[in-house]
CSV table of C-alpha atoms and ligand atoms in Angstrom, one decimal:
chain,number,residue,atom,x,y,z
A,1,MET,CA,110.8,61.9,128.4
A,2,PRO,CA,111.3,65.7,127.9
A,3,GLY,CA,108.3,67.6,126.9
A,4,LEU,CA,107.4,68.5,123.3
A,5,LYS,CA,108.8,71.7,122.0
A,6,ILE,CA,106.0,73.7,120.4
A,7,ASP,CA,106.2,77.1,118.7
A,8,LEU,CA,102.8,78.5,117.7
A,9,HIS,CA,103.6,81.7,115.9
A,10,THR,CA,106.0,82.1,112.9
A,11,HIS,CA,106.2,84.0,109.7
A,12,SER,CA,107.6,83.0,106.3
A,13,THR,CA,108.1,84.7,102.9
A,14,ALA,CA,104.4,84.3,102.5
A,15,SER,CA,104.2,87.5,104.5
A,16,ASP,CA,107.0,89.5,106.3
A,17,GLY,CA,109.4,86.7,107.3
A,18,THR,CA,112.6,86.0,105.3
A,19,THR,CA,112.5,82.2,105.3
A,20,PRO,CA,110.5,80.4,102.6
A,21,PRO,CA,107.8,78.1,104.1
A,22,GLU,CA,109.5,74.9,102.8
A,23,LEU,CA,112.8,75.9,104.5
A,24,LEU,CA,111.0,77.1,107.7
A,25,VAL,CA,109.7,73.6,108.4
A,26,ARG,CA,113.2,72.1,107.9
A,27,GLU,CA,114.8,74.8,110.2
A,28,ALA,CA,112.1,74.2,112.8
A,29,LEU,CA,113.0,70.5,112.9
A,30,ASP,CA,116.7,71.3,113.0
A,31,SER,CA,116.0,73.7,115.9
A,32,GLY,CA,114.6,70.8,117.9
A,33,LEU,CA,110.9,71.7,117.6
A,34,ASP,CA,108.3,69.0,117.6
A,35,ALA,CA,105.4,71.3,116.4
A,36,LEU,CA,105.3,74.5,114.5
A,37,ALA,CA,102.5,76.9,113.5
A,38,LEU,CA,102.9,78.9,110.4
A,39,THR,CA,100.9,82.1,110.9
A,40,ASP,CA,101.6,84.6,108.1
A,41,HIS,CA,99.8,87.9,108.2
A,42,ASP,CA,96.4,87.8,106.5
A,43,THR,CA,97.2,84.8,104.3
A,44,THR,CA,97.2,81.1,104.0
A,45,SER,CA,99.4,81.1,100.9
A,46,GLY,CA,102.4,79.5,102.6
A,47,TRP,CA,100.5,76.4,103.8
A,48,ASP,CA,100.9,74.2,100.8
A,49,ALA,CA,104.7,74.7,100.4
A,50,ALA,CA,105.2,74.0,104.2
A,51,ALA,CA,102.9,71.0,104.1
A,52,GLU,CA,104.7,69.5,101.0
A,53,ALA,CA,108.1,70.0,102.6
A,54,LEU,CA,107.0,68.8,106.1
A,55,PRO,CA,109.8,66.6,107.5
A,56,VAL,CA,109.1,63.5,109.5
A,57,GLY,CA,109.2,64.4,113.2
A,58,LEU,CA,107.6,67.8,112.8
A,59,ARG,CA,103.9,68.6,113.2
A,60,LEU,CA,102.5,71.5,111.3
A,61,VAL,CA,99.6,73.7,112.6
A,62,ARG,CA,98.3,75.7,109.7
A,63,GLY,CA,97.3,79.2,110.9
A,64,ALA,CA,97.3,82.9,110.1
A,65,GLU,CA,97.7,86.2,112.0
A,66,ILE,CA,94.8,88.4,111.2
A,67,SER,CA,95.0,92.2,111.3
A,68,CYS,CA,92.3,93.5,113.6
A,69,SER,CA,91.4,96.5,115.7
A,70,ARG,CA,89.0,97.4,118.5
A,71,ASN,CA,88.1,101.0,119.5
A,72,GLY,CA,90.7,102.3,117.1
A,73,ILE,CA,93.6,100.3,118.5
A,74,SER,CA,95.3,97.8,116.3
A,75,LEU,CA,95.7,94.2,117.4
A,76,HIS,CA,96.6,90.8,115.9
A,77,LEU,CA,94.6,87.7,116.2
A,78,LEU,CA,96.1,84.3,115.7
A,79,ALA,CA,93.8,81.8,114.0
A,80,TYR,CA,94.6,78.1,113.9
A,81,LEU,CA,93.2,75.2,111.9
A,82,PHE,CA,90.4,77.1,110.3
A,83,ASP,CA,88.8,75.9,107.0
A,84,PRO,CA,90.5,78.1,104.3
A,85,ALA,CA,87.5,77.6,102.0
A,86,TYR,CA,85.1,79.3,104.4
A,87,ALA,CA,84.3,82.2,102.1
A,88,PRO,CA,83.2,84.8,104.7
A,89,LEU,CA,86.6,84.6,106.4
A,90,ALA,CA,88.6,84.1,103.2
A,91,ASP,CA,86.9,87.1,101.5
A,92,ARG,CA,87.8,89.3,104.5
A,93,MET,CA,91.4,88.1,104.5
A,94,ARG,CA,91.6,89.0,100.8
A,95,GLU,CA,90.3,92.5,101.5
A,96,LEU,CA,93.0,92.9,104.2
A,97,ARG,CA,95.7,91.9,101.7
A,98,GLU,CA,94.4,94.2,99.0
A,99,SER,CA,94.3,97.1,101.5
A,100,ARG,CA,97.9,96.3,102.4
A,101,VAL,CA,99.0,96.8,98.8
A,102,ASN,CA,97.2,100.2,98.5
A,103,ARG,CA,98.6,101.3,101.8
A,104,ALA,CA,102.2,100.2,101.0
A,105,GLU,CA,102.0,102.1,97.7
A,106,GLN,CA,100.7,105.1,99.6
A,107,MET,CA,103.6,104.9,102.1
A,108,VAL,CA,106.1,104.7,99.3
A,109,ARG,CA,104.5,107.7,97.5
A,110,MET,CA,105.0,109.7,100.7
A,111,LEU,CA,108.6,108.7,100.9
A,112,VAL,CA,109.2,109.5,97.3
A,113,ALA,CA,107.5,112.8,97.6
A,114,ASP,CA,110.0,113.7,100.3
A,115,GLY,CA,112.9,112.7,98.0
A,116,VAL,CA,113.7,109.4,99.9
A,117,PRO,CA,115.4,107.1,97.3
A,118,VAL,CA,113.1,104.1,97.4
A,119,THR,CA,110.7,102.8,94.7
A,120,TRP,CA,107.5,100.8,94.6
A,121,GLU,CA,109.2,98.4,92.3
A,122,GLN,CA,111.8,97.8,94.9
A,123,VAL,CA,109.3,97.1,97.6
A,124,ARG,CA,107.2,94.9,95.3
A,125,LEU,CA,110.2,92.7,94.5
A,126,LEU,CA,111.0,92.4,98.3
A,127,ALA,CA,107.4,91.1,99.0
A,128,ASP,CA,106.8,87.6,97.9
A,129,GLY,CA,103.4,87.4,99.6
A,130,THR,CA,101.4,89.7,101.9
A,131,VAL,CA,103.2,93.1,101.8
A,132,GLY,CA,104.0,94.8,105.1
A,133,ARG,CA,106.0,97.5,106.6
A,134,PRO,CA,109.1,95.2,107.0
A,135,HIS,CA,109.4,95.2,103.2
A,136,ILE,CA,109.4,99.0,103.1
A,137,ALA,CA,111.9,98.8,105.9
A,138,GLN,CA,114.1,96.5,103.9
A,139,ALA,CA,114.0,98.9,101.0
A,140,LEU,CA,115.1,101.7,103.4
A,141,VAL,CA,118.0,99.4,104.5
A,142,GLN,CA,118.9,98.6,100.9
A,143,SER,CA,119.0,102.3,100.1
A,144,GLY,CA,121.3,103.0,103.1
A,145,LEU,CA,118.8,105.2,104.9
A,146,VAL,CA,118.6,103.0,108.1
A,147,GLU,CA,120.9,100.3,109.4
A,148,SER,CA,118.3,97.6,110.2
A,149,VAL,CA,114.7,96.8,109.7
A,150,ALA,CA,114.0,97.6,113.3
A,151,ASP,CA,115.6,101.0,112.9
A,152,ALA,CA,112.8,101.9,110.4
A,153,PHE,CA,110.1,101.4,113.0
A,154,THR,CA,110.5,104.9,114.5
A,155,PRO,CA,108.4,108.1,114.4
A,156,GLU,CA,110.8,109.6,111.8
A,157,TRP,CA,110.2,106.7,109.4
A,158,ILE,CA,107.4,104.0,109.4
A,159,GLY,CA,106.7,103.4,113.1
A,160,THR,CA,103.0,103.4,113.9
A,161,HIS,CA,101.6,106.9,113.3
A,162,GLY,CA,105.1,107.9,112.2
A,163,ARG,CA,106.0,110.3,109.4
A,164,TYR,CA,105.6,107.8,106.5
A,165,TRP,CA,103.2,105.5,108.2
A,166,GLY,CA,99.8,104.8,106.6
A,167,ALA,CA,96.8,103.0,108.0
A,168,LYS,CA,95.6,99.6,106.6
A,169,LEU,CA,92.3,97.9,106.8
A,170,GLU,CA,91.7,96.0,110.0
A,171,LEU,CA,88.8,93.7,111.0
A,172,ASP,CA,86.9,94.4,114.1
A,173,VAL,CA,88.3,91.8,116.4
A,174,VAL,CA,84.9,90.6,117.6
A,175,GLU,CA,83.8,90.0,114.0
A,176,ALA,CA,87.1,88.3,113.3
A,177,ILE,CA,86.8,85.9,116.3
A,178,GLY,CA,83.3,85.0,115.1
A,179,LEU,CA,84.5,84.3,111.5
A,180,VAL,CA,87.4,82.1,112.8
A,181,GLU,CA,85.0,80.1,115.0
A,182,GLU,CA,82.5,79.7,112.2
A,183,ALA,CA,85.4,78.4,110.0
A,184,GLY,CA,86.2,75.8,112.7
A,185,GLY,CA,89.3,77.5,113.8
A,186,VAL,CA,90.7,78.5,117.2
A,187,ALA,CA,91.4,82.2,118.0
A,188,VAL,CA,94.3,83.3,120.2
A,189,PHE,CA,95.1,86.9,120.9
A,190,ALA,CA,98.7,87.5,119.7
A,191,HIS,CA,101.1,89.5,121.9
A,192,PRO,CA,98.3,91.3,123.8
A,193,GLY,CA,100.8,93.2,125.9
A,194,ALA,CA,103.3,94.3,123.2
A,195,SER,CA,103.2,98.0,124.3
A,196,SER,CA,106.5,98.9,122.7
A,197,ARG,CA,104.8,98.7,119.3
A,198,GLY,CA,102.0,101.2,120.1
A,199,ARG,CA,98.9,101.3,122.1
A,200,THR,CA,97.5,98.1,123.4
A,201,VAL,CA,93.9,97.3,124.3
A,202,GLY,CA,92.8,97.2,127.9
A,203,ASP,CA,91.6,94.2,129.9
A,204,ASP,CA,88.0,95.3,129.1
A,205,VAL,CA,88.6,94.4,125.4
A,206,ILE,CA,90.1,91.0,126.4
A,207,VAL,CA,86.9,90.4,128.4
A,208,GLU,CA,84.8,91.2,125.3
A,209,MET,CA,87.0,89.0,123.1
A,210,ALA,CA,86.6,86.1,125.6
A,211,ALA,CA,82.8,86.5,125.4
A,212,ALA,CA,83.0,86.4,121.6
A,213,GLY,CA,84.8,83.1,121.6
A,214,LEU,CA,88.5,83.8,122.1
A,215,VAL,CA,90.3,80.6,123.2
A,216,GLY,CA,93.7,81.8,124.4
A,217,LEU,CA,96.2,84.5,125.1
A,218,GLU,CA,99.8,84.5,123.8
A,219,VAL,CA,101.6,85.2,127.0
A,220,ASP,CA,105.2,84.2,126.4
A,221,HIS,CA,106.3,86.5,123.6
A,222,PRO,CA,109.5,88.4,123.0
A,223,ASP,CA,107.8,91.8,123.2
A,224,HIS,CA,106.3,91.0,126.7
A,225,THR,CA,107.9,92.2,129.9
A,226,PRO,CA,107.8,89.8,132.9
A,227,GLU,CA,105.1,92.1,134.4
A,228,ALA,CA,103.0,91.9,131.3
A,229,ARG,CA,103.3,88.1,131.4
A,230,ALA,CA,102.3,87.8,135.0
A,231,HIS,CA,99.3,90.1,134.4
A,232,LEU,CA,98.2,88.1,131.3
A,233,ASN,CA,98.6,84.8,133.1
A,234,ARG,CA,96.3,86.0,135.9
A,235,LEU,CA,93.8,87.4,133.4
A,236,ALA,CA,93.7,84.2,131.4
A,237,GLN,CA,93.1,82.2,134.6
A,238,GLU,CA,90.2,84.5,135.5
A,239,LEU,CA,88.6,84.3,132.1
A,240,GLY,CA,89.2,80.6,131.5
A,241,LEU,CA,91.5,81.2,128.6
A,242,LEU,CA,94.5,79.0,127.7
A,243,THR,CA,97.9,80.5,127.4
A,244,THR,CA,100.5,80.0,124.7
A,245,GLY,CA,104.2,80.9,124.1
A,246,SER,CA,105.8,81.5,120.7
A,247,SER,CA,108.8,83.1,119.0
A,248,ASP,CA,107.0,85.2,116.4
A,249,PHE,CA,109.9,84.3,114.2
A,250,HIS,CA,110.4,86.6,111.2
A,251,GLY,CA,113.8,85.3,110.0
A,252,ARG,CA,116.3,88.1,109.4
A,253,ASN,CA,113.6,90.8,109.8
A,254,LYS,CA,113.8,90.3,113.6
A,255,THR,CA,116.5,88.9,116.0
A,256,VAL,CA,114.4,86.3,117.7
A,257,ALA,CA,115.2,82.6,117.1
A,258,LEU,CA,112.7,79.8,116.3
A,259,GLY,CA,111.5,78.2,119.6
A,260,ALA,CA,112.6,81.2,121.7
A,261,HIS,CA,109.3,80.8,123.5
A,262,LEU,CA,107.2,77.6,123.7
A,263,THR,CA,103.7,76.5,124.3
A,264,SER,CA,102.8,73.7,126.7
A,265,GLU,CA,101.6,70.3,125.5
A,266,ASP,CA,98.4,70.9,127.4
A,267,ALA,CA,97.6,74.1,125.6
A,268,TYR,CA,98.6,72.6,122.3
A,269,GLY,CA,96.4,69.6,122.9
A,270,ALA,CA,93.5,71.8,123.8
A,271,ILE,CA,93.9,73.9,120.6
A,272,LEU,CA,93.9,70.7,118.4
A,273,ALA,CA,91.0,69.3,120.3
A,274,ARG,CA,88.9,72.4,119.9
A,275,ALA,CA,89.6,72.9,116.1
A,276,SER,CA,87.2,71.5,113.6
A,277,GLY,CA,88.3,73.2,110.4
A,278,LEU,CA,91.4,71.3,109.7
A,279,ASP,CA,93.7,68.7,111.3
A,280,VAL,CA,97.2,69.2,112.4
A,281,LEU,CA,99.6,67.7,109.8
B,1,AMP,P1,102.3,96.0,109.1
B,1,AMP,O1,101.5,94.7,109.4
B,1,AMP,O2,102.6,96.2,107.7
B,1,AMP,O3,101.7,97.2,109.8
B,1,AMP,O4,103.7,95.8,109.8
B,1,AMP,C1,103.8,95.3,111.1
B,1,AMP,C2,104.9,94.3,111.1
B,1,AMP,O5,106.2,95.0,111.3
B,1,AMP,C3,104.8,93.4,112.4
B,1,AMP,O6,104.1,92.2,112.0
B,1,AMP,C4,106.3,93.0,112.6
B,1,AMP,O7,106.6,92.0,111.8
B,1,AMP,C5,107.0,94.2,112.1
B,1,AMP,N1,107.5,95.1,113.2
B,1,AMP,C6,106.8,95.9,114.0
B,1,AMP,N2,107.6,96.6,114.8
B,1,AMP,C7,108.9,96.2,114.5
B,1,AMP,C8,110.2,96.5,115.0
B,1,AMP,N3,110.3,97.4,116.0
B,1,AMP,N4,111.2,95.9,114.5
B,1,AMP,C9,111.1,95.0,113.5
B,1,AMP,N5,109.9,94.7,112.9
B,1,AMP,C10,108.8,95.2,113.5
B,2,FE,FE1,105.1,90.6,111.0
B,3,FE,FE1,101.8,90.3,115.3
B,4,ZN,ZN1,103.5,87.7,114.1
């Protein structure tokens, strides 16, 4: 029997993907996946729609991708199967979302001040859930200023530390790992080696994260070079961390397909076994 196809990192319209959660689960089954994690940025708001629409034959891992930083460097933490009612974590995630609204408004103000024809109303309508730079990028595409969402992620536009970029609130990753664990969830470091997006943390930070309760590293990811994967695999082995693979699907906001990278059944099983906040659906 061929192995299960498991994709543990995807986005819906609950954050900066373009596929509504109820369609994402259908697309996942149609793509041949057996298990899917829904991991929208800083929110659990897509979970119910995905769960209600869950087709027979697909397992759903409810998760989120939490905006974090360490030593001034941004990073993303995947959290799986945590109790969404655990207030210390839920409260912090709400603060992250609120800060994202303020920051997106600030970025639009900077664009408008320079005469760029985008409006906050436009961005607000593009964002169904957690607002992010891809929504501002979509507004720039709509107004004909850039050709694609990816083209907006440059120093001239809204790339990290770019001309119209603004900082958002991020949780210290050691605090976040602690909160995820207290909520019964499982923490995995998302795309630790995605250096094309900006600075990445060093191995010393991954060592600190492992000591704080990190469970795994996302090794197979579209933004990782073969060298980065080899390095992360070695580091995971040294630190006793499991490794995952995922597409980081964002619908039309990125070019990657669902299931482009996959997680082993062993790693998937270990994540489910470790979680005490929620069950897989
Ligand atoms: P934010 O969380 O608002 O700072 O926006 C970051 C998000 O932008 C990431 O989660 C990706 O979805 C998206 N992103 C980052 N770099 C790129 C890129 N080069 N092309 C397309 N989307 C990107
Ligand atoms: Fe995203
Ligand atoms: Fe990410
Ligand atoms: Zn992601």
